[in-house]
mmCIF file of the C-alpha atoms, coordinates in Angstrom:
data_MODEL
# 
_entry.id   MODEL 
# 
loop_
_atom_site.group_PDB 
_atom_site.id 
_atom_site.type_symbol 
_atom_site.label_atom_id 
_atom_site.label_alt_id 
_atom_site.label_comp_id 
_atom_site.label_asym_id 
_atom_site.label_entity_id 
_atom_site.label_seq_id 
_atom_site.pdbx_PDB_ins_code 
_atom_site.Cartn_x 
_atom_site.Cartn_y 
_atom_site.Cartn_z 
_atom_site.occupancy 
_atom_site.B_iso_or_equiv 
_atom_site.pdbx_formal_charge 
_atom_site.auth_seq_id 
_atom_site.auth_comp_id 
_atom_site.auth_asym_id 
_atom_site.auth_atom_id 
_atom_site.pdbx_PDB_model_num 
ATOM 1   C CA . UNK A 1 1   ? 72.002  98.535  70.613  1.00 0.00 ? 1   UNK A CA 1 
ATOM 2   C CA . UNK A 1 2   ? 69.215  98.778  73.118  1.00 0.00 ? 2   UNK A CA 1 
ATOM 3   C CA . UNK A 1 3   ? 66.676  101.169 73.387  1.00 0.00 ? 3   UNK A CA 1 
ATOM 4   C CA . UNK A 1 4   ? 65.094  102.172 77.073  1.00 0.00 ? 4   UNK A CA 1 
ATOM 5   C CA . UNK A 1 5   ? 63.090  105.390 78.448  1.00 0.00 ? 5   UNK A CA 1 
ATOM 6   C CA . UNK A 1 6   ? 64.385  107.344 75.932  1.00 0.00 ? 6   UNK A CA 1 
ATOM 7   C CA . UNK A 1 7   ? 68.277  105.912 75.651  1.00 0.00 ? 7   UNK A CA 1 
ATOM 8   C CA . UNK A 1 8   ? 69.981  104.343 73.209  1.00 0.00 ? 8   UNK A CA 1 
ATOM 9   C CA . UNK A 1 9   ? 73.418  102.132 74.918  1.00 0.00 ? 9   UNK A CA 1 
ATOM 10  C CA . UNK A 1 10  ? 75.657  99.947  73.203  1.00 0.00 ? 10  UNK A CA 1 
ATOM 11  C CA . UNK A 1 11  ? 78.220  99.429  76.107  1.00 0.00 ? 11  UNK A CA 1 
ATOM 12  C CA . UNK A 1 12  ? 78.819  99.701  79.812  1.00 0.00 ? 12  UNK A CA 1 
ATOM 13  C CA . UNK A 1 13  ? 81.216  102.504 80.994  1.00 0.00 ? 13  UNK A CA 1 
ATOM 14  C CA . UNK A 1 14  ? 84.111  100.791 83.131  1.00 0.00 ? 14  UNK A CA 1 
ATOM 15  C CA . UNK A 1 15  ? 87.831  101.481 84.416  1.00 0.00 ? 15  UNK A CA 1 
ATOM 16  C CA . UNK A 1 16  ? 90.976  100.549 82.848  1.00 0.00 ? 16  UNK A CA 1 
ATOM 17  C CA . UNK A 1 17  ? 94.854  101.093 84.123  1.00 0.00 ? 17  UNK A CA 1 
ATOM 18  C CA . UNK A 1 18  ? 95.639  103.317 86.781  1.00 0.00 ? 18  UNK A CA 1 
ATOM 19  C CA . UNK A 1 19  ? 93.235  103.660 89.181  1.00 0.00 ? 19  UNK A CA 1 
ATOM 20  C CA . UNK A 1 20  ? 95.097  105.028 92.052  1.00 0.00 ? 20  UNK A CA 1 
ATOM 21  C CA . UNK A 1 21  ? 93.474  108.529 93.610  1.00 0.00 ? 21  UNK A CA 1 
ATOM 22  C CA . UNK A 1 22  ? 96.698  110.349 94.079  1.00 0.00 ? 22  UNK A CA 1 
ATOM 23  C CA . UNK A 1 23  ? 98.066  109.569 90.047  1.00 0.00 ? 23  UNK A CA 1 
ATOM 24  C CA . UNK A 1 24  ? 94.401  110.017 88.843  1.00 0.00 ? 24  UNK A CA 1 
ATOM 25  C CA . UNK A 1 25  ? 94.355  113.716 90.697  1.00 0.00 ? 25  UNK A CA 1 
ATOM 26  C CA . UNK A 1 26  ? 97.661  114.810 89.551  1.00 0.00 ? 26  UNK A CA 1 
ATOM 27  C CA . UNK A 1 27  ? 97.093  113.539 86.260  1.00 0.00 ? 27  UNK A CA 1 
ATOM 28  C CA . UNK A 1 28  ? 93.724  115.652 85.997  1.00 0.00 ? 28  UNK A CA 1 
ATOM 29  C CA . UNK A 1 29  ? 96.239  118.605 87.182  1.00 0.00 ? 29  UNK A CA 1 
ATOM 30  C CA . UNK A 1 30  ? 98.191  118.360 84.670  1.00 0.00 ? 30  UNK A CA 1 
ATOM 31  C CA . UNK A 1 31  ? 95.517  119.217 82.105  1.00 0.00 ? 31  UNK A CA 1 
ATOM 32  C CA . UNK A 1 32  ? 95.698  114.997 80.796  1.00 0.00 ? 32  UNK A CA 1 
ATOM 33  C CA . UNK A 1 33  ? 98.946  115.751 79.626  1.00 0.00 ? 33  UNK A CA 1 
ATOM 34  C CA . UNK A 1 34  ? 101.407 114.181 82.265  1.00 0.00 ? 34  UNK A CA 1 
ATOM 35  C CA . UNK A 1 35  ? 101.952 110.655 82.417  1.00 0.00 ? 35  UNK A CA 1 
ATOM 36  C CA . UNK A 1 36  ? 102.267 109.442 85.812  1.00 0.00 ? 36  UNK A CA 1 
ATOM 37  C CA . UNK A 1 37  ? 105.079 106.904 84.906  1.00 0.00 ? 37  UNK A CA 1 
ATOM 38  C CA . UNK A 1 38  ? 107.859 108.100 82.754  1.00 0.00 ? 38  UNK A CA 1 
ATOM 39  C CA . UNK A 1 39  ? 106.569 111.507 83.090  1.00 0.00 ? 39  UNK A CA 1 
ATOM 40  C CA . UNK A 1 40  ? 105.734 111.699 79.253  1.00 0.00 ? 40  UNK A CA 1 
ATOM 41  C CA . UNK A 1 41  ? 103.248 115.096 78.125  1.00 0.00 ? 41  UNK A CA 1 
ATOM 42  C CA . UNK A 1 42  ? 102.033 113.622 74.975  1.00 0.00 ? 42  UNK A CA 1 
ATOM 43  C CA . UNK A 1 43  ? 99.794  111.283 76.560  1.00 0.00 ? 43  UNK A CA 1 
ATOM 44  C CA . UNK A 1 44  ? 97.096  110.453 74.522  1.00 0.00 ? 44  UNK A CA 1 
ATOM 45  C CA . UNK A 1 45  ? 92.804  109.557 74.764  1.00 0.00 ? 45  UNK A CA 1 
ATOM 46  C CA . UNK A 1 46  ? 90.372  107.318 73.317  1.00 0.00 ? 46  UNK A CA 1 
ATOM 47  C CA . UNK A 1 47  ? 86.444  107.807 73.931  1.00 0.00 ? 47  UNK A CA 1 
ATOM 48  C CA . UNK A 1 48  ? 85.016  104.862 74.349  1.00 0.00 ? 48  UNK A CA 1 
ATOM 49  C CA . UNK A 1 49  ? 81.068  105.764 74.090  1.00 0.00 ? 49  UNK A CA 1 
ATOM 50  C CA . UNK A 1 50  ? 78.640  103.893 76.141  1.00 0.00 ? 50  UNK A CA 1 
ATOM 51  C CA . UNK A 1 51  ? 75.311  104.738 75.069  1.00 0.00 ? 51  UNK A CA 1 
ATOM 52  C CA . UNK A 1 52  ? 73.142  108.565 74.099  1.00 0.00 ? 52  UNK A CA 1 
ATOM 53  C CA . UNK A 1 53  ? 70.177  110.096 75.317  1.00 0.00 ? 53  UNK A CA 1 
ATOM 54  C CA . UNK A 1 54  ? 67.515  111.261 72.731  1.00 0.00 ? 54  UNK A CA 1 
ATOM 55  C CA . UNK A 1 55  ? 68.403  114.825 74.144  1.00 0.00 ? 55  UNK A CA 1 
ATOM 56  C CA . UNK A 1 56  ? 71.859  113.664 72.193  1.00 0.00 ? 56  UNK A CA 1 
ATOM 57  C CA . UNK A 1 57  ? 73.989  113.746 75.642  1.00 0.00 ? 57  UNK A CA 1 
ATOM 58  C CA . UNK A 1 58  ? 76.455  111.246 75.502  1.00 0.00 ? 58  UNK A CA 1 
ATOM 59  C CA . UNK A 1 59  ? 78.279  109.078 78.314  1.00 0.00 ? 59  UNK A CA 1 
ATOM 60  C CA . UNK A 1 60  ? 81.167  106.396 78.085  1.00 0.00 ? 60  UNK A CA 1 
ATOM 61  C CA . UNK A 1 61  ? 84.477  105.832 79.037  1.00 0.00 ? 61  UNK A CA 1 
ATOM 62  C CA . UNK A 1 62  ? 88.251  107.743 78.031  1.00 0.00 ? 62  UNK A CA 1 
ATOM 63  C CA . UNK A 1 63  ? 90.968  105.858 78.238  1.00 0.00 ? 63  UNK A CA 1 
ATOM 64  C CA . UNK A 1 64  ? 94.129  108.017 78.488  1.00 0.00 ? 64  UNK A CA 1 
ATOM 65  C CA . UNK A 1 65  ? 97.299  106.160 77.157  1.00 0.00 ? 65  UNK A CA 1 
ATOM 66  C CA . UNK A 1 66  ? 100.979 107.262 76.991  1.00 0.00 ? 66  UNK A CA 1 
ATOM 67  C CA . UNK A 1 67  ? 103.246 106.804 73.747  1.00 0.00 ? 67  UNK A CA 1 
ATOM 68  C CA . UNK A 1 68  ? 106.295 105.757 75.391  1.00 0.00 ? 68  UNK A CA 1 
ATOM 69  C CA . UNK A 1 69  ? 105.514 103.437 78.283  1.00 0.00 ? 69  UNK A CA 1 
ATOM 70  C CA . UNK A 1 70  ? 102.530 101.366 79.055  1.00 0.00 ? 70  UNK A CA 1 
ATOM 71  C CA . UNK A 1 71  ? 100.899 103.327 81.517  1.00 0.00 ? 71  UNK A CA 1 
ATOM 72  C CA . UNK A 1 72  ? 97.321  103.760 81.222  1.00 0.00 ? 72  UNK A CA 1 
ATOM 73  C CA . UNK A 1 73  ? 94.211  105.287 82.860  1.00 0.00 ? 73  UNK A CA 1 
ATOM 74  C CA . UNK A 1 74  ? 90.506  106.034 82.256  1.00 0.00 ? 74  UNK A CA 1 
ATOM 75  C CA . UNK A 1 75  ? 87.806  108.179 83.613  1.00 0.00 ? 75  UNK A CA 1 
ATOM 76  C CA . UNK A 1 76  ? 84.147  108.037 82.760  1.00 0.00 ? 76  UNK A CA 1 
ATOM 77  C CA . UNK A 1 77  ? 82.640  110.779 81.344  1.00 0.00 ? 77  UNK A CA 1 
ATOM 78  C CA . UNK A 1 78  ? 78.669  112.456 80.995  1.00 0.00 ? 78  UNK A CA 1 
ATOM 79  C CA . UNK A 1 79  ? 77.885  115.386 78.803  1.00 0.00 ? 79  UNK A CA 1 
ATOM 80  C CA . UNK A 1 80  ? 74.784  115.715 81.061  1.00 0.00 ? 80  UNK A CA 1 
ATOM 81  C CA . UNK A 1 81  ? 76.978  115.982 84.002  1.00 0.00 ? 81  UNK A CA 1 
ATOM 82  C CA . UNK A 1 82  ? 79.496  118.646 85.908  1.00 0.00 ? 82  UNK A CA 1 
ATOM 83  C CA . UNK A 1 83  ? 81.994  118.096 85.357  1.00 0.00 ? 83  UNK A CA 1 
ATOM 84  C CA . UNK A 1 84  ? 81.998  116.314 82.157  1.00 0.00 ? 84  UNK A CA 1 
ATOM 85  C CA . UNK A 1 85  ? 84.588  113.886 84.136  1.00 0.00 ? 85  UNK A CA 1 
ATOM 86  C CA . UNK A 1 86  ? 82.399  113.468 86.799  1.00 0.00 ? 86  UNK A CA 1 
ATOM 87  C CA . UNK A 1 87  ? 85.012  111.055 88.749  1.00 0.00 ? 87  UNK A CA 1 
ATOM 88  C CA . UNK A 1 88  ? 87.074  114.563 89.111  1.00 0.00 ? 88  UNK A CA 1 
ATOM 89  C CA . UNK A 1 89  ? 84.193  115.777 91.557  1.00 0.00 ? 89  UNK A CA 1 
ATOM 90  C CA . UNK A 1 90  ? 85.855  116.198 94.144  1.00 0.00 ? 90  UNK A CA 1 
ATOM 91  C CA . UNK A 1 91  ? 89.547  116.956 93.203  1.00 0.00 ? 91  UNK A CA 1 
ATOM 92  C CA . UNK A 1 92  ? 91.615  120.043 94.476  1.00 0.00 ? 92  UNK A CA 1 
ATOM 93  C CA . UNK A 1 93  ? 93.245  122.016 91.800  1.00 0.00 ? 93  UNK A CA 1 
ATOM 94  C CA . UNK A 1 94  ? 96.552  122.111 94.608  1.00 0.00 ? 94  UNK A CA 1 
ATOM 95  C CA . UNK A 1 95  ? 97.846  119.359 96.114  1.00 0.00 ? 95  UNK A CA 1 
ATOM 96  C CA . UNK A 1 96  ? 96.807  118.977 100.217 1.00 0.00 ? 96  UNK A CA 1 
ATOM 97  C CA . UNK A 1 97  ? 99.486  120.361 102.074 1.00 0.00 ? 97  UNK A CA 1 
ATOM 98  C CA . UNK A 1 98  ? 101.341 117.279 104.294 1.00 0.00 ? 98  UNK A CA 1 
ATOM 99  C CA . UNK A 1 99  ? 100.157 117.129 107.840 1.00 0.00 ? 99  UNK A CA 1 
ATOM 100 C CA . UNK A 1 100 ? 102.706 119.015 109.861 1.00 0.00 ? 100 UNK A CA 1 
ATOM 101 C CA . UNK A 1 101 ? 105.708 116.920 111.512 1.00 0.00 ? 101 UNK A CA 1 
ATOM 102 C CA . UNK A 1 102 ? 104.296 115.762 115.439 1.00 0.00 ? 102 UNK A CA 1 
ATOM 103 C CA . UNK A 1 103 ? 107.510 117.176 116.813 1.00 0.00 ? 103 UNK A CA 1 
ATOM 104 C CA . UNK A 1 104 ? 107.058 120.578 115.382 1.00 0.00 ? 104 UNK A CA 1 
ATOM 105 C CA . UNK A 1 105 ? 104.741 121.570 118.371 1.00 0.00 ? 105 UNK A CA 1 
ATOM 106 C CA . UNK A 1 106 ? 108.336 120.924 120.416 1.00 0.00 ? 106 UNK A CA 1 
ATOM 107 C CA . UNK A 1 107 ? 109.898 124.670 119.360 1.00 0.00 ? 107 UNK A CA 1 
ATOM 108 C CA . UNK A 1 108 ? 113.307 125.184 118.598 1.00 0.00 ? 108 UNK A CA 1 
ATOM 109 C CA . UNK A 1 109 ? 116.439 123.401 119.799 1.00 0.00 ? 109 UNK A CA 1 
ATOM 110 C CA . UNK A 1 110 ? 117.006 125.262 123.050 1.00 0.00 ? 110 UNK A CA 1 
ATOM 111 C CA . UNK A 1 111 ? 113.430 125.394 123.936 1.00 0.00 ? 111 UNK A CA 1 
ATOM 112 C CA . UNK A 1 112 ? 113.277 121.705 124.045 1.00 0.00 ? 112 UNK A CA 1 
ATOM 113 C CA . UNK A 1 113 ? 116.377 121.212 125.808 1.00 0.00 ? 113 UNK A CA 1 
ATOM 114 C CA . UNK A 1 114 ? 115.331 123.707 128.392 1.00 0.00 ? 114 UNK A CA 1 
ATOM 115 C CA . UNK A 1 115 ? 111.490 122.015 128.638 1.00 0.00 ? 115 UNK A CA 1 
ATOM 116 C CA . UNK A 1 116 ? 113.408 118.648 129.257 1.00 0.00 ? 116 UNK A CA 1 
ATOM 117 C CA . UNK A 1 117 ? 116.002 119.602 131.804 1.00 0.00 ? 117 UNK A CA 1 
ATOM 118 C CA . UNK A 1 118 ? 118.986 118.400 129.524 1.00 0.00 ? 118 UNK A CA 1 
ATOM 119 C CA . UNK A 1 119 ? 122.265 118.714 131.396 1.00 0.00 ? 119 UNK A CA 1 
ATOM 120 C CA . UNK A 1 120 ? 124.186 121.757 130.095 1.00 0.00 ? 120 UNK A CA 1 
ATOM 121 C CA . UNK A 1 121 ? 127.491 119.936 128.877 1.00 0.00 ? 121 UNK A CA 1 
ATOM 122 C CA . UNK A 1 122 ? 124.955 118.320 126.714 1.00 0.00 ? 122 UNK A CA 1 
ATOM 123 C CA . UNK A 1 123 ? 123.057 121.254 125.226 1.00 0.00 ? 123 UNK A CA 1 
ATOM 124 C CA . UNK A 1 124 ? 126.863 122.430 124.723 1.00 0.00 ? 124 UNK A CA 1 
ATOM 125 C CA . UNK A 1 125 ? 127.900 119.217 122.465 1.00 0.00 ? 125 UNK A CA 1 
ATOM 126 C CA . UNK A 1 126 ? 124.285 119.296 120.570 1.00 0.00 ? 126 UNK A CA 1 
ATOM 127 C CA . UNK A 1 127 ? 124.321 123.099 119.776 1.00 0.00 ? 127 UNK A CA 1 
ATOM 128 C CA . UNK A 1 128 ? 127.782 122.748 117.397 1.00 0.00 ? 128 UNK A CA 1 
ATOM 129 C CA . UNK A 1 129 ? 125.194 120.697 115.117 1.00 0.00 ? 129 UNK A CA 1 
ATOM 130 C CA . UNK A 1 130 ? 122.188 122.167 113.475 1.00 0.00 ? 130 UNK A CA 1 
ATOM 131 C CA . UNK A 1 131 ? 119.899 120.031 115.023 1.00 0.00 ? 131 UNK A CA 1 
ATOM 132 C CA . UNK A 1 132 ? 115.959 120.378 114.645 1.00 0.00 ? 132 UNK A CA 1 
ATOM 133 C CA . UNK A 1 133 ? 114.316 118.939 117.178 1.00 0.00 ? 133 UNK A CA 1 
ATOM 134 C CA . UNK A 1 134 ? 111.922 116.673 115.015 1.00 0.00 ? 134 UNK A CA 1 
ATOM 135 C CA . UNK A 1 135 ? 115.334 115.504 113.545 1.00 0.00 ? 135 UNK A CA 1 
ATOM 136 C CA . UNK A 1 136 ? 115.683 114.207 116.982 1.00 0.00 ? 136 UNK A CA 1 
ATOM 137 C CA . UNK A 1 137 ? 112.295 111.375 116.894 1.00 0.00 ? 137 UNK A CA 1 
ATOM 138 C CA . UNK A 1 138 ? 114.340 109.471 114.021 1.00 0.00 ? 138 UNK A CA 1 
ATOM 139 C CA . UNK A 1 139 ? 117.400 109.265 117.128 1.00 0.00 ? 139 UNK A CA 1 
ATOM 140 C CA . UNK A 1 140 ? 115.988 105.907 118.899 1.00 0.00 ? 140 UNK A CA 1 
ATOM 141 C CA . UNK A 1 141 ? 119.345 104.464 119.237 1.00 0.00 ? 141 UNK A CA 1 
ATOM 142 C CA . UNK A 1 142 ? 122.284 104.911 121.562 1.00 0.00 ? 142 UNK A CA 1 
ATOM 143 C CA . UNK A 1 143 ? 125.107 105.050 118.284 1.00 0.00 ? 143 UNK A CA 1 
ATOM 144 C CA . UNK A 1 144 ? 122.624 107.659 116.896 1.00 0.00 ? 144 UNK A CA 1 
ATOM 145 C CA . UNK A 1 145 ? 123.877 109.845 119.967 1.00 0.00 ? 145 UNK A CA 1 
ATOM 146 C CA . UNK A 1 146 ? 127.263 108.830 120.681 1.00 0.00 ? 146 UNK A CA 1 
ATOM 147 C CA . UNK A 1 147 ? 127.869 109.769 116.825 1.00 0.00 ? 147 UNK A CA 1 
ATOM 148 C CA . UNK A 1 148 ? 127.382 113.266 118.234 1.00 0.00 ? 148 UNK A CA 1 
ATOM 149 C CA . UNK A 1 149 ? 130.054 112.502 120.436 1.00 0.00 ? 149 UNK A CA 1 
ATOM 150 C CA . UNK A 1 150 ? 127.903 112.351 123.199 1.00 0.00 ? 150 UNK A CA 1 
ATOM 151 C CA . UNK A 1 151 ? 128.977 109.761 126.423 1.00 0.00 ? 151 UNK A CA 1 
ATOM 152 C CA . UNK A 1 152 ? 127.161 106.209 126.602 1.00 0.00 ? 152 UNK A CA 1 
ATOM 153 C CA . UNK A 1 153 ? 125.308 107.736 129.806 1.00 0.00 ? 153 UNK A CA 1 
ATOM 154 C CA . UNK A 1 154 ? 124.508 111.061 127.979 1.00 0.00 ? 154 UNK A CA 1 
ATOM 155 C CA . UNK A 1 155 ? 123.153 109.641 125.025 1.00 0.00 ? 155 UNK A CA 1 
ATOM 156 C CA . UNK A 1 156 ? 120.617 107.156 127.562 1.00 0.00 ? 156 UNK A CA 1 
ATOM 157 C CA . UNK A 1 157 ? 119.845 110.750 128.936 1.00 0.00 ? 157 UNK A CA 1 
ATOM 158 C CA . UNK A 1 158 ? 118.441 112.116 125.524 1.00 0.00 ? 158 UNK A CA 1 
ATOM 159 C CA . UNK A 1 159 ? 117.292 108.654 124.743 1.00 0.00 ? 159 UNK A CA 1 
ATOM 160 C CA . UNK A 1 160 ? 114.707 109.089 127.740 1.00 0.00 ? 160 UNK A CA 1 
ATOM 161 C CA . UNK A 1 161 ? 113.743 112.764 126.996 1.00 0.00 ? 161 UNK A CA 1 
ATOM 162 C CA . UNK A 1 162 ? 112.949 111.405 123.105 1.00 0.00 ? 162 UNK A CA 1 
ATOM 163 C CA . UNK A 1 163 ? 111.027 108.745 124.581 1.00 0.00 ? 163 UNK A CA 1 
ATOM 164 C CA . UNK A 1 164 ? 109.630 110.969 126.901 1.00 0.00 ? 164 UNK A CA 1 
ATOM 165 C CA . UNK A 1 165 ? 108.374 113.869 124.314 1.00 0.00 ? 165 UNK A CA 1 
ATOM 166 C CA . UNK A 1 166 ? 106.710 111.075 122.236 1.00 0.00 ? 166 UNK A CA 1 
ATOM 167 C CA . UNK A 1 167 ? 104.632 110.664 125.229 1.00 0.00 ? 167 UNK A CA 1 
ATOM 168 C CA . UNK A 1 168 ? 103.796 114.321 125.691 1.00 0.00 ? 168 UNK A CA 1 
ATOM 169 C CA . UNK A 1 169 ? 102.384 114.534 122.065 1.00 0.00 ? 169 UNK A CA 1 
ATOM 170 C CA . UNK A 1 170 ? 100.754 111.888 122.125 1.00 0.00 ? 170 UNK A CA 1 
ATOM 171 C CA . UNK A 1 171 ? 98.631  113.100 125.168 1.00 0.00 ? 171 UNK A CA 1 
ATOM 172 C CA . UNK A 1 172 ? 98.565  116.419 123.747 1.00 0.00 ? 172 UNK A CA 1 
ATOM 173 C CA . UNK A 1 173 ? 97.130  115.411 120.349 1.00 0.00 ? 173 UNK A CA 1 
ATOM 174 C CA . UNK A 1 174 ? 94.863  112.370 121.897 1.00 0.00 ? 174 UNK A CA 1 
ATOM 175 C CA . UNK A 1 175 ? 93.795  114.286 125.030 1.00 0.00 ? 175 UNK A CA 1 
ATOM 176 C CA . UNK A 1 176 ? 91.394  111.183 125.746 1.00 0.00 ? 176 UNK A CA 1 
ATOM 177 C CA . UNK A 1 177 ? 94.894  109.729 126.464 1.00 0.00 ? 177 UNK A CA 1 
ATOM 178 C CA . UNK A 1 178 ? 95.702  111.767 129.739 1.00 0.00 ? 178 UNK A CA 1 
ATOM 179 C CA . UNK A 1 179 ? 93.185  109.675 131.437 1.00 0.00 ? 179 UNK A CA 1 
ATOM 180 C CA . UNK A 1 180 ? 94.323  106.385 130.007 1.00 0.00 ? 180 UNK A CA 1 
ATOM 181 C CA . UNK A 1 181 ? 98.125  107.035 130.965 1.00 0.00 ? 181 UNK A CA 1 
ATOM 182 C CA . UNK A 1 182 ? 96.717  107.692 134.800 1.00 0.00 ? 182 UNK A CA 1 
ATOM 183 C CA . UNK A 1 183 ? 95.099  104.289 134.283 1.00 0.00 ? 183 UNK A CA 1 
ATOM 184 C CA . UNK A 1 184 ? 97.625  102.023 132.387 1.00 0.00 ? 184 UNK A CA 1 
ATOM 185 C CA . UNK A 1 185 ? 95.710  101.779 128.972 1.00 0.00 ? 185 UNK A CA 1 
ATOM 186 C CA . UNK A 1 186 ? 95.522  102.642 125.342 1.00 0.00 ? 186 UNK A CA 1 
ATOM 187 C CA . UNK A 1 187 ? 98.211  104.186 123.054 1.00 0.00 ? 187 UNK A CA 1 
ATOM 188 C CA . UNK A 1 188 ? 99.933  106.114 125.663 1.00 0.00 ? 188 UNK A CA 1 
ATOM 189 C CA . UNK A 1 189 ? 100.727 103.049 128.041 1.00 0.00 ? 189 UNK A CA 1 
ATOM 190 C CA . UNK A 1 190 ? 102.141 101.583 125.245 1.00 0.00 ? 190 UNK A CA 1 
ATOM 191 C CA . UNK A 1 191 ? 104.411 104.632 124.827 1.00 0.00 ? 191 UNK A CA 1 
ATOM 192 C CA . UNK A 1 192 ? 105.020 104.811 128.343 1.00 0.00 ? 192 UNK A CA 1 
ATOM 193 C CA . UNK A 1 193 ? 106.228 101.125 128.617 1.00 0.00 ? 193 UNK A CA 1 
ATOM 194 C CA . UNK A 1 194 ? 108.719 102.095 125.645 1.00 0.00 ? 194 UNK A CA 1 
ATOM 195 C CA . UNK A 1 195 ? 110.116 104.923 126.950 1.00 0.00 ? 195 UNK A CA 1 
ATOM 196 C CA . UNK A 1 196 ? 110.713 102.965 130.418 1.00 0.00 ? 196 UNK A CA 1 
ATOM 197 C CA . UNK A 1 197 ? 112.457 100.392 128.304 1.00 0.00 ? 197 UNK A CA 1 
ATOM 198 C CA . UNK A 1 198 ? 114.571 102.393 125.869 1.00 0.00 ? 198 UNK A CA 1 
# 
């Protein structure tokens, strides 16, 4: 045990098991109960103490195990701070929401159809499916539109409008872009040089 300014320590605090962010934060959500691995809520803890202040705050380590797999994590802890966990600073009691799909600035079905001239005995075939049109940036293949029963020269149609709407959000979400595609540089030359190639 060693004695400095006033604190007594017989350790060093440290990390053990999961350390990932995202299991760490949901773990914390769950109130320490959840395992992250089998999904477990009896999970266990351990305080490992590091040292005390003469003002009798403590600080050390928990370790957080789970009975029925091996998954383990840890946080530190300090009565002196807030939050006792103080690794938890900066968590969010709700999970972020996911960043919203690129392609749902592109509207509905028919908008986009209508914004990229398709050829009405297309829009015909496509509207019998339930197509979104952000279901339409996984489509970079030919088969993916003749599945739809679409012609070998309708499918390169919507193959080039694809290609071609990848562009226009990229410009729209990197407007620094707009100038680059008038010069033949940065992200959106590189889009422009696949859509001339799909």
């Amino acid at each position: 045990i060693a004695s400095k300014n006033g604190l007594l320590s017989w350790g060093n605090q440290f990390s053990t098991g999961d350390q990932g962010r995202s299991s760490k934060e949901e773990f914390w959500r769950s109130g320490f109960k959840r395992c992250q691995s089998c999904g477990c809520t009896h999970v266990t803890s351990n305080d490992v103490p590091a040292g005390c202040r003469m003002n009798g705050d403590g600080y050390g380590t928990a370790v957080f195990s789970c009975p029925h797999c091996t998954w383990t994590t840890s946080f530190q802890y300090d009565d002196a701070s807030e939050p006792y966990y103080y690794e938890t600073l900066d968590y969010q009691r709700q999970p972020a929401p996911p960043p919203p799909h690129p392609w749902a600035r592109a509207g509905n079905l028919n908008e986009w159809m209508g914004r990229y001239n398709i050829p009405n005995d297309i829009r015909v075939q496509l509207q019998q499916y339930a197509i979104a049109p952000r279901e339409l940036s996984d489509m970079t293949q030919l088969a993916h539109f003749k599945a739809l029963g679409l012609t070998r020269s309708q499918a390169e149609i919507m193959l080039r409008a694809v290609a071609q709407t990848e562009q226009d959000l990229l410009l729209d979400a990197h407007p620094h872009n707009q100038v680059a595609a008038a010069t033949g540089t940065d992200e959106a030359a590189a889009v422009r040089v696949r859509s001339n190639s799909a």
